[in-house]
Structure formats: structure tokens, C-alpha cells
XYZ file of N, CA and C in Angstrom:
486
model
N -1.377 -9.537 43.122
C -2.589 -8.937 42.576
C -2.243 -7.968 41.445
N -1.157 -7.164 41.652
C -0.755 -6.218 40.620
C -0.382 -6.932 39.324
N 0.298 -8.042 39.483
C 0.743 -8.815 38.317
C -0.460 -9.333 37.517
N -1.492 -9.777 38.220
C -2.696 -10.278 37.552
C -3.401 -9.154 36.791
N -3.483 -7.991 37.399
C -4.113 -6.845 36.734
C -3.323 -6.462 35.490
N -1.999 -6.490 35.583
C -1.163 -6.165 34.437
C -1.396 -7.158 33.300
N -1.443 -8.452 33.624
C -1.682 -9.475 32.600
C -3.052 -9.300 31.964
N -4.051 -8.998 32.767
C -5.403 -8.781 32.237
C -5.413 -7.549 31.337
N -4.729 -6.491 31.751
C -4.646 -5.270 30.940
C -3.966 -5.520 29.600
N -2.881 -6.279 29.619
C -2.170 -6.593 28.374
C -3.059 -7.433 27.468
N -3.713 -8.447 28.020
C -4.605 -9.294 27.239
C -5.741 -8.463 26.626
N -6.326 -7.562 27.419
C -7.417 -6.721 26.919
C -6.936 -5.810 25.791
N -5.752 -5.246 25.954
C -5.208 -4.357 24.914
C -4.969 -5.116 23.614
N -4.407 -6.312 23.711
C -4.160 -7.130 22.517
C -5.484 -7.502 21.855
N -6.460 -7.875 22.641
C -7.771 -8.242 22.103
C -8.411 -7.070 21.369
N -8.369 -5.892 21.968
C -8.941 -4.702 21.334
C -8.222 -4.400 20.018
N -6.899 -4.452 20.026
C -6.125 -4.172 18.807
C -6.454 -5.160 17.696
N -6.495 -6.443 18.026
C -6.791 -7.452 17.006
C -8.217 -7.323 16.493
N -9.154 -7.063 17.389
C -10.542 -6.891 16.977
C -10.675 -5.689 16.058
N -10.045 -4.586 16.408
C -10.105 -3.384 15.570
C -9.469 -3.644 14.213
N -8.352 -4.361 14.196
C -7.675 -4.631 12.931
C -8.568 -5.468 12.020
N -9.150 -6.541 12.543
C -9.979 -7.402 11.710
C -11.302 -6.744 11.358
N -11.827 -5.917 12.227
C -13.077 -5.227 11.919
C -12.860 -4.246 10.776
N -11.741 -3.554 10.774
C -11.446 -2.588 9.719
C -11.162 -3.281 8.389
N -10.574 -4.464 8.432
C -10.177 -5.157 7.212
C -11.166 -6.235 6.799
N -12.341 -6.261 7.393
C -13.294 -7.321 7.131
C -13.656 -7.415 5.654
N -13.872 -6.277 4.992
C -14.283 -6.275 3.600
C -13.122 -6.166 2.621
N -11.911 -6.135 3.101
C -10.761 -5.997 2.220
C -10.532 -7.322 1.499
N -10.451 -7.243 0.174
C -10.231 -8.440 -0.627
C -8.769 -8.877 -0.584
N -7.870 -7.902 -0.613
C -6.436 -8.209 -0.638
C -5.704 -7.071 0.050
N -4.738 -7.410 0.886
C -3.954 -6.399 1.599
C -2.583 -6.990 1.892
N -1.559 -6.465 1.220
C -0.216 -6.987 1.424
C 0.792 -5.857 1.243
N 1.831 -5.897 2.061
C 2.944 -4.949 1.939
C 4.234 -5.745 1.840
N 5.174 -5.197 1.098
C 6.478 -5.831 0.907
C 7.537 -4.906 1.490
N 8.357 -5.442 2.384
C 9.457 -4.671 2.966
C 10.524 -4.406 1.910
N 11.080 -3.213 1.958
C 12.194 -2.850 1.097
C 13.467 -3.051 1.924
N 14.326 -3.993 1.531
C 15.509 -4.303 2.344
C 16.387 -3.077 2.609
N 16.699 -2.877 3.885
C 17.553 -1.787 4.349
C 17.037 -0.394 3.966
N 15.776 -0.290 3.564
C 15.219 1.002 3.183
C 15.862 1.584 1.943
N 16.439 0.729 1.092
C 17.047 1.150 -0.172
C 16.323 0.433 -1.310
N 15.474 1.160 -2.014
C 14.682 0.561 -3.084
C 15.434 0.684 -4.392
N 15.952 -0.429 -4.848
C 16.706 -0.466 -6.100
C 15.768 -0.302 -7.285
N 16.249 0.402 -8.279
C 15.490 0.585 -9.510
C 15.238 -0.768 -10.194
N 16.079 -1.763 -9.868
C 15.968 -3.101 -10.456
C 15.204 -4.086 -9.577
N 14.548 -3.591 -8.517
C 13.868 -4.481 -7.580
C 12.393 -4.080 -7.410
N 11.556 -4.373 -8.411
C 10.133 -4.043 -8.260
C 9.472 -4.934 -7.218
N 8.372 -4.459 -6.666
C 7.574 -5.280 -5.761
C 6.384 -5.810 -6.553
N 6.039 -7.068 -6.321
C 4.994 -7.705 -7.126
C 3.889 -8.249 -6.233
N 2.683 -8.155 -6.738
C 1.500 -8.623 -6.033
C 0.615 -9.379 -7.018
N -0.144 -10.330 -6.528
C -1.122 -11.055 -7.336
C -2.339 -11.325 -6.466
N -3.509 -10.992 -6.984
C -4.726 -11.180 -6.201
C -5.828 -11.751 -7.088
N -6.690 -12.586 -6.489
C -7.766 -13.197 -7.264
C -9.007 -12.316 -7.308
N -9.678 -12.327 -8.430
C -10.962 -11.651 -8.575
C -11.985 -12.696 -9.018
N -13.066 -12.806 -8.268
C -14.146 -13.706 -8.655
C -15.403 -12.931 -9.028
N -15.607 -11.767 -8.406
C -16.796 -10.950 -8.627
C -16.460 -9.848 -9.634
N -17.036 -9.948 -10.819
C -16.776 -8.942 -11.859
C -17.884 -7.887 -11.922
N -18.880 -7.992 -11.060
C -19.997 -7.041 -11.074
C -19.823 -5.899 -10.062
N -19.114 -6.162 -8.973
C -18.971 -5.169 -7.904
C -17.820 -4.217 -8.190
N -17.959 -2.948 -7.798
C -16.858 -1.992 -7.979
C -15.833 -2.099 -6.845
N -14.574 -1.841 -7.175
C -13.472 -1.937 -6.230
C -12.624 -0.672 -6.263
N -11.795 -0.534 -5.242
C -10.735 0.476 -5.205
C -9.414 -0.259 -5.046
N -8.396 0.248 -5.737
C -7.035 -0.252 -5.563
C -6.243 0.872 -4.910
N -5.669 0.573 -3.759
C -4.973 1.577 -2.957
C -3.530 1.137 -2.766
N -2.607 2.043 -2.998
C -1.197 1.772 -2.714
C -0.870 2.373 -1.356
N -0.031 1.687 -0.602
C 0.483 2.237 0.639
C 1.998 2.327 0.524
N 2.536 3.425 0.974
C 3.982 3.640 0.949
C 4.386 4.091 2.345
N 5.398 3.446 2.893
C 5.952 3.900 4.166
C 7.363 4.386 3.913
N 7.632 5.582 4.406
C 8.971 6.155 4.290
C 9.453 6.599 5.663
N 10.768 6.737 5.775
C 11.318 7.280 7.014
C 11.856 8.683 6.734
N 12.421 9.303 7.751
C 12.903 10.681 7.618
C 14.113 10.811 6.695
N 14.710 9.686 6.277
C 15.850 9.734 5.358
C 15.430 9.913 3.908
N 14.132 9.829 3.626
C 13.687 9.985 2.241
C 13.975 11.426 1.803
N 14.708 11.610 0.697
C 15.200 12.948 0.344
C 14.250 13.820 -0.469
N 13.082 13.310 -0.857
C 12.201 14.061 -1.751
C 10.820 14.243 -1.129
N 10.004 15.073 -1.769
C 8.636 15.266 -1.293
C 7.645 14.380 -2.042
N 8.085 13.793 -3.142
C 7.196 12.935 -3.911
C 7.921 11.648 -4.295
N 7.161 10.736 -4.853
C 7.709 9.458 -5.288
C 7.020 9.085 -6.593
N 7.792 8.911 -7.648
C 7.261 8.430 -8.916
C 7.471 6.929 -8.987
N 6.431 6.221 -9.425
C 6.520 4.771 -9.599
C 5.925 4.386 -10.952
N 6.444 3.289 -11.495
C 5.827 2.642 -12.650
C 4.943 1.532 -12.103
N 3.722 1.453 -12.617
C 2.788 0.423 -12.198
C 2.429 -0.414 -13.421
N 2.852 -1.670 -13.391
C 2.532 -2.606 -14.464
C 1.442 -3.533 -13.974
N 0.311 -3.543 -14.691
C -0.791 -4.425 -14.333
C -0.998 -5.446 -15.445
N -1.375 -6.630 -15.027
C -1.628 -7.695 -15.993
C -2.915 -8.404 -15.606
N -3.833 -8.531 -16.559
C -5.096 -9.213 -16.323
C -4.930 -10.711 -16.563
N -5.922 -11.511 -16.170
C -5.801 -12.960 -16.330
C -5.563 -13.428 -17.775
N -6.041 -12.653 -18.762
C -5.846 -13.052 -20.158
C -4.486 -12.622 -20.716
N -3.644 -12.000 -19.855
C -2.308 -11.603 -20.279
C -2.196 -10.172 -20.762
N -3.312 -9.459 -20.876
C -3.273 -8.056 -21.294
C -2.544 -7.244 -20.216
N -1.602 -6.397 -20.644
C -0.851 -5.612 -19.666
C -0.923 -4.122 -19.992
N -0.647 -3.342 -18.960
C -0.710 -1.888 -19.059
C 0.314 -1.308 -18.107
N 0.949 -0.203 -18.498
C 1.902 0.488 -17.628
C 1.415 1.911 -17.392
N 1.422 2.297 -16.124
C 1.084 3.666 -15.727
C 2.255 4.248 -14.963
N 2.411 5.549 -15.060
C 3.365 6.279 -14.237
C 2.553 7.071 -13.222
N 2.898 6.895 -11.949
C 2.111 7.482 -10.864
C 3.018 8.324 -9.977
N 2.520 9.485 -9.577
C 3.229 10.325 -8.606
C 2.488 10.271 -7.279
N 3.200 9.906 -6.236
C 2.655 9.881 -4.875
C 3.316 11.020 -4.114
N 2.515 11.927 -3.576
C 3.043 13.050 -2.801
C 3.218 12.602 -1.357
N 4.443 12.734 -0.842
C 4.761 12.294 0.519
C 4.942 13.451 1.499
N 5.213 14.653 0.983
C 5.414 15.818 1.857
C 4.781 17.042 1.192
N 4.382 18.000 2.021
C 3.804 19.221 1.465
C 4.903 20.163 0.969
N 4.524 21.309 0.483
C 5.466 22.258 -0.123
C 6.503 22.785 0.881
N 6.165 22.742 2.163
C 7.100 23.198 3.202
C 7.982 22.057 3.734
N 7.785 20.838 3.200
C 8.599 19.711 3.616
C 8.023 18.899 4.764
N 6.809 19.217 5.181
C 6.161 18.462 6.265
C 5.612 17.156 5.693
N 5.982 16.043 6.341
C 5.526 14.740 5.873
C 4.014 14.645 5.967
N 3.409 14.029 4.980
C 1.971 13.796 4.958
C 1.681 12.389 5.479
N 0.429 12.060 5.590
C 0.052 10.724 6.049
C 0.125 10.612 7.554
N 0.103 9.381 8.005
C 0.166 9.106 9.436
C 1.594 8.739 9.798
N 2.079 9.305 10.895
C 3.454 9.034 11.270
C 3.659 8.888 12.754
N 4.679 8.098 13.060
C 5.101 7.934 14.443
C 6.550 7.476 14.424
N 7.351 8.047 15.269
C 8.740 7.628 15.405
C 9.579 7.788 14.146
N 9.283 8.780 13.335
C 10.072 9.016 12.131
C 9.709 8.130 10.952
N 8.581 7.407 11.058
C 8.092 6.575 9.951
C 6.707 7.086 9.572
N 6.501 7.272 8.262
C 5.272 7.877 7.758
C 4.604 6.939 6.769
N 3.286 6.774 6.900
C 2.535 5.930 5.969
C 1.551 6.776 5.189
N 1.586 6.596 3.876
C 0.681 7.309 2.984
C -0.141 6.323 2.191
N -1.373 6.747 1.863
C -2.246 5.969 0.990
C -2.420 6.746 -0.311
N -2.441 6.013 -1.400
C -2.684 6.618 -2.708
C -3.730 5.772 -3.422
N -4.851 6.401 -3.781
C -5.889 5.692 -4.515
C -5.480 5.606 -5.979
N -5.031 4.428 -6.378
C -4.607 4.196 -7.754
C -5.817 4.129 -8.684
N -6.820 3.392 -8.284
C -8.069 3.284 -9.035
C -9.226 3.268 -8.044
N -10.294 4.016 -8.399
C -11.510 4.029 -7.593
C -12.676 3.617 -8.478
N -13.605 2.890 -7.882
C -14.851 2.551 -8.560
C -14.608 1.840 -9.898
N -13.755 0.814 -9.862
C -13.498 0.051 -11.084
C -14.126 -1.333 -10.974
N -14.436 -1.880 -12.112
C -14.915 -3.260 -12.182
C -13.893 -4.043 -12.990
N -13.529 -5.191 -12.471
C -12.591 -6.041 -13.193
C -13.368 -6.770 -14.289
N -12.863 -6.756 -15.521
C -13.638 -7.286 -16.643
C -13.760 -8.807 -16.683
N -12.871 -9.516 -16.004
C -12.921 -10.986 -16.034
C -12.423 -11.558 -14.718
N -12.913 -12.713 -14.359
C -12.415 -13.343 -13.138
C -11.026 -13.934 -13.372
N -10.298 -14.120 -12.286
C -8.974 -14.722 -12.372
C -7.962 -13.938 -11.560
N -6.685 -14.253 -11.788
C -5.609 -13.619 -11.030
C -5.094 -12.376 -11.759
N -5.104 -11.262 -11.045
C -4.555 -10.011 -11.553
C -3.200 -9.792 -10.895
N -2.252 -9.290 -11.677
C -0.901 -9.058 -11.169
C -0.571 -7.572 -11.268
N 0.079 -7.079 -10.221
C 0.520 -5.685 -10.185
C 1.980 -5.667 -9.774
N 2.787 -4.954 -10.545
C 4.210 -4.803 -10.228
C 4.485 -3.307 -10.113
N 5.101 -2.908 -9.003
C 5.403 -1.497 -8.749
C 6.917 -1.336 -8.690
N 7.445 -0.419 -9.519
C 8.883 -0.135 -9.571
C 9.099 1.335 -9.269
N 10.140 1.638 -8.526
C 10.438 3.052 -8.292
C 10.954 3.653 -9.603
N 10.515 4.871 -9.877
C 10.846 5.526 -11.139
C 11.565 6.857 -10.902
N 12.304 6.924 -9.818
C 13.062 8.134 -9.516
C 14.420 8.049 -10.222
N 15.181 9.108 -10.167
C 16.484 9.121 -10.840
C 17.559 8.366 -10.061
N 17.296 8.099 -8.784
C 18.265 7.392 -7.939
C 18.231 5.900 -8.254
N 19.387 5.316 -8.486
C 19.448 3.875 -8.729
C 19.013 3.111 -7.484
N 19.442 3.565 -6.321
C 19.026 3.013 -5.030
C 18.393 4.138 -4.235
N 17.096 4.087 -4.108
C 16.328 5.153 -3.479
C 16.246 4.916 -1.976
N 16.807 5.847 -1.209
C 16.856 5.716 0.245
C 15.572 6.219 0.891
N 15.137 5.507 1.935
C 14.063 6.003 2.785
C 12.695 5.402 2.563
N 12.492 4.617 1.512
C 11.216 3.903 1.339
C 11.386 2.553 2.020
N 10.548 2.289 3.023
C 10.762 1.065 3.804
C 9.776 -0.055 3.485
N 8.611 0.289 2.940
C 7.754 -0.758 2.393
C 6.733 -0.174 1.442
N 6.250 -1.044 0.570
C 5.265 -0.684 -0.449
C 4.174 -1.737 -0.395
N 2.931 -1.290 -0.406
C 1.836 -2.243 -0.305
C 0.704 -1.921 -1.252
N -0.212 -2.862 -1.321
C -1.414 -2.693 -2.141
C -2.596 -3.262 -1.369
N -3.725 -2.598 -1.546
C -4.958 -3.045 -0.917
C -6.046 -2.987 -1.985
N -6.823 -4.048 -2.087
C -7.975 -4.087 -2.985
C -9.202 -4.279 -2.100
N -10.131 -3.334 -2.201
C -11.305 -3.386 -1.341
C -12.547 -2.930 -2.108
N -13.710 -3.310 -1.626
C -14.938 -2.832 -2.264
C -14.961 -1.295 -2.263
N -15.423 -0.723 -3.365
C -15.488 0.731 -3.485
C -16.505 1.294 -2.499
N -16.080 2.380 -1.823
C -16.972 3.073 -0.878
C -17.108 4.523 -1.349
N -18.324 5.012 -1.421
C -18.540 6.418 -1.755
C -17.960 7.283 -0.649
N -17.282 8.347 -0.995
C -16.699 9.262 0.015
C -17.744 10.139 0.630
């Protein structure tokens, strides 16, 4: 009897987790993260994403996610963001993501020495044309191999008023 209750409890927990995950991401147009091998982000190893846009009338937000561990030596992270529209037009931005406060306390959500931060790259934007948009994110720190960044992601979702 105990074994059956345990199996039912595990099944219920998995169901709740999956339902919550899909309910939260229901309106997300694109959501992907790329693992950084061995937590060492090489200056020569950008992460690349490509997502389709069909609706040019609705506003969107582009959100970056960064996960770091306790080995990350800095409080911030500078990245180069190269975007390319379907017609080939490209743009480069330099972005600073704050990962720790002035006292060195990690920001974002964390558990077990791993911290996840969100950075709103663009809010309330409309894509000017339909097609595939490409985003490439490169670390722009002085370290050739930056320790402690374990994955980098991007999320494109309908814009929500705060």
C-alpha cells in the first residue's frame, strides 16, 4: 500500500510540475537556452538563436536568461548582442547584466549554488517584417575563457504591462 501511495505521489508531483511549466510558457513564442561547456564561456564561442516572427502587429519582449554558479568572479556580465532581421539588416549592442549586488550577494533565483537571472533586452517592440530573426550573444569580458556562466538563453514573448 505504501508503495502505491508513493507512486501516486510521484505521478501527481510530475503532473503538477509539467502543468505549471506549460501554463507559464503558453504564450511564449520562443524559449531556448544553450549550455556553456564546462562552465567556461570562450570569447570565441558565441551562442546563437533563430526564431520565426509571423505577427508584425503585436508587441513583444525579448528576455535574456543567464545562469551562473558560485565560481563566477564578477558582479556583472557584459555581452555583445548581434541581431539580424530577415532582410539581412544587422545591429550590435553592448549589454551589461548585473548578477550580484554591491555587497556581492547573487541576484535572481538560486538553489544549490546556481543562480538564474533575467534581463529584459527589449520591451514593447514590434518586429518590422515577418521571417526568421537571428540573435547571437558573445561574452564581452576581458577573460578569454570566462568561468562560472553555465548557460545563456533567450525568450521571446508577448509584451505584458508591468
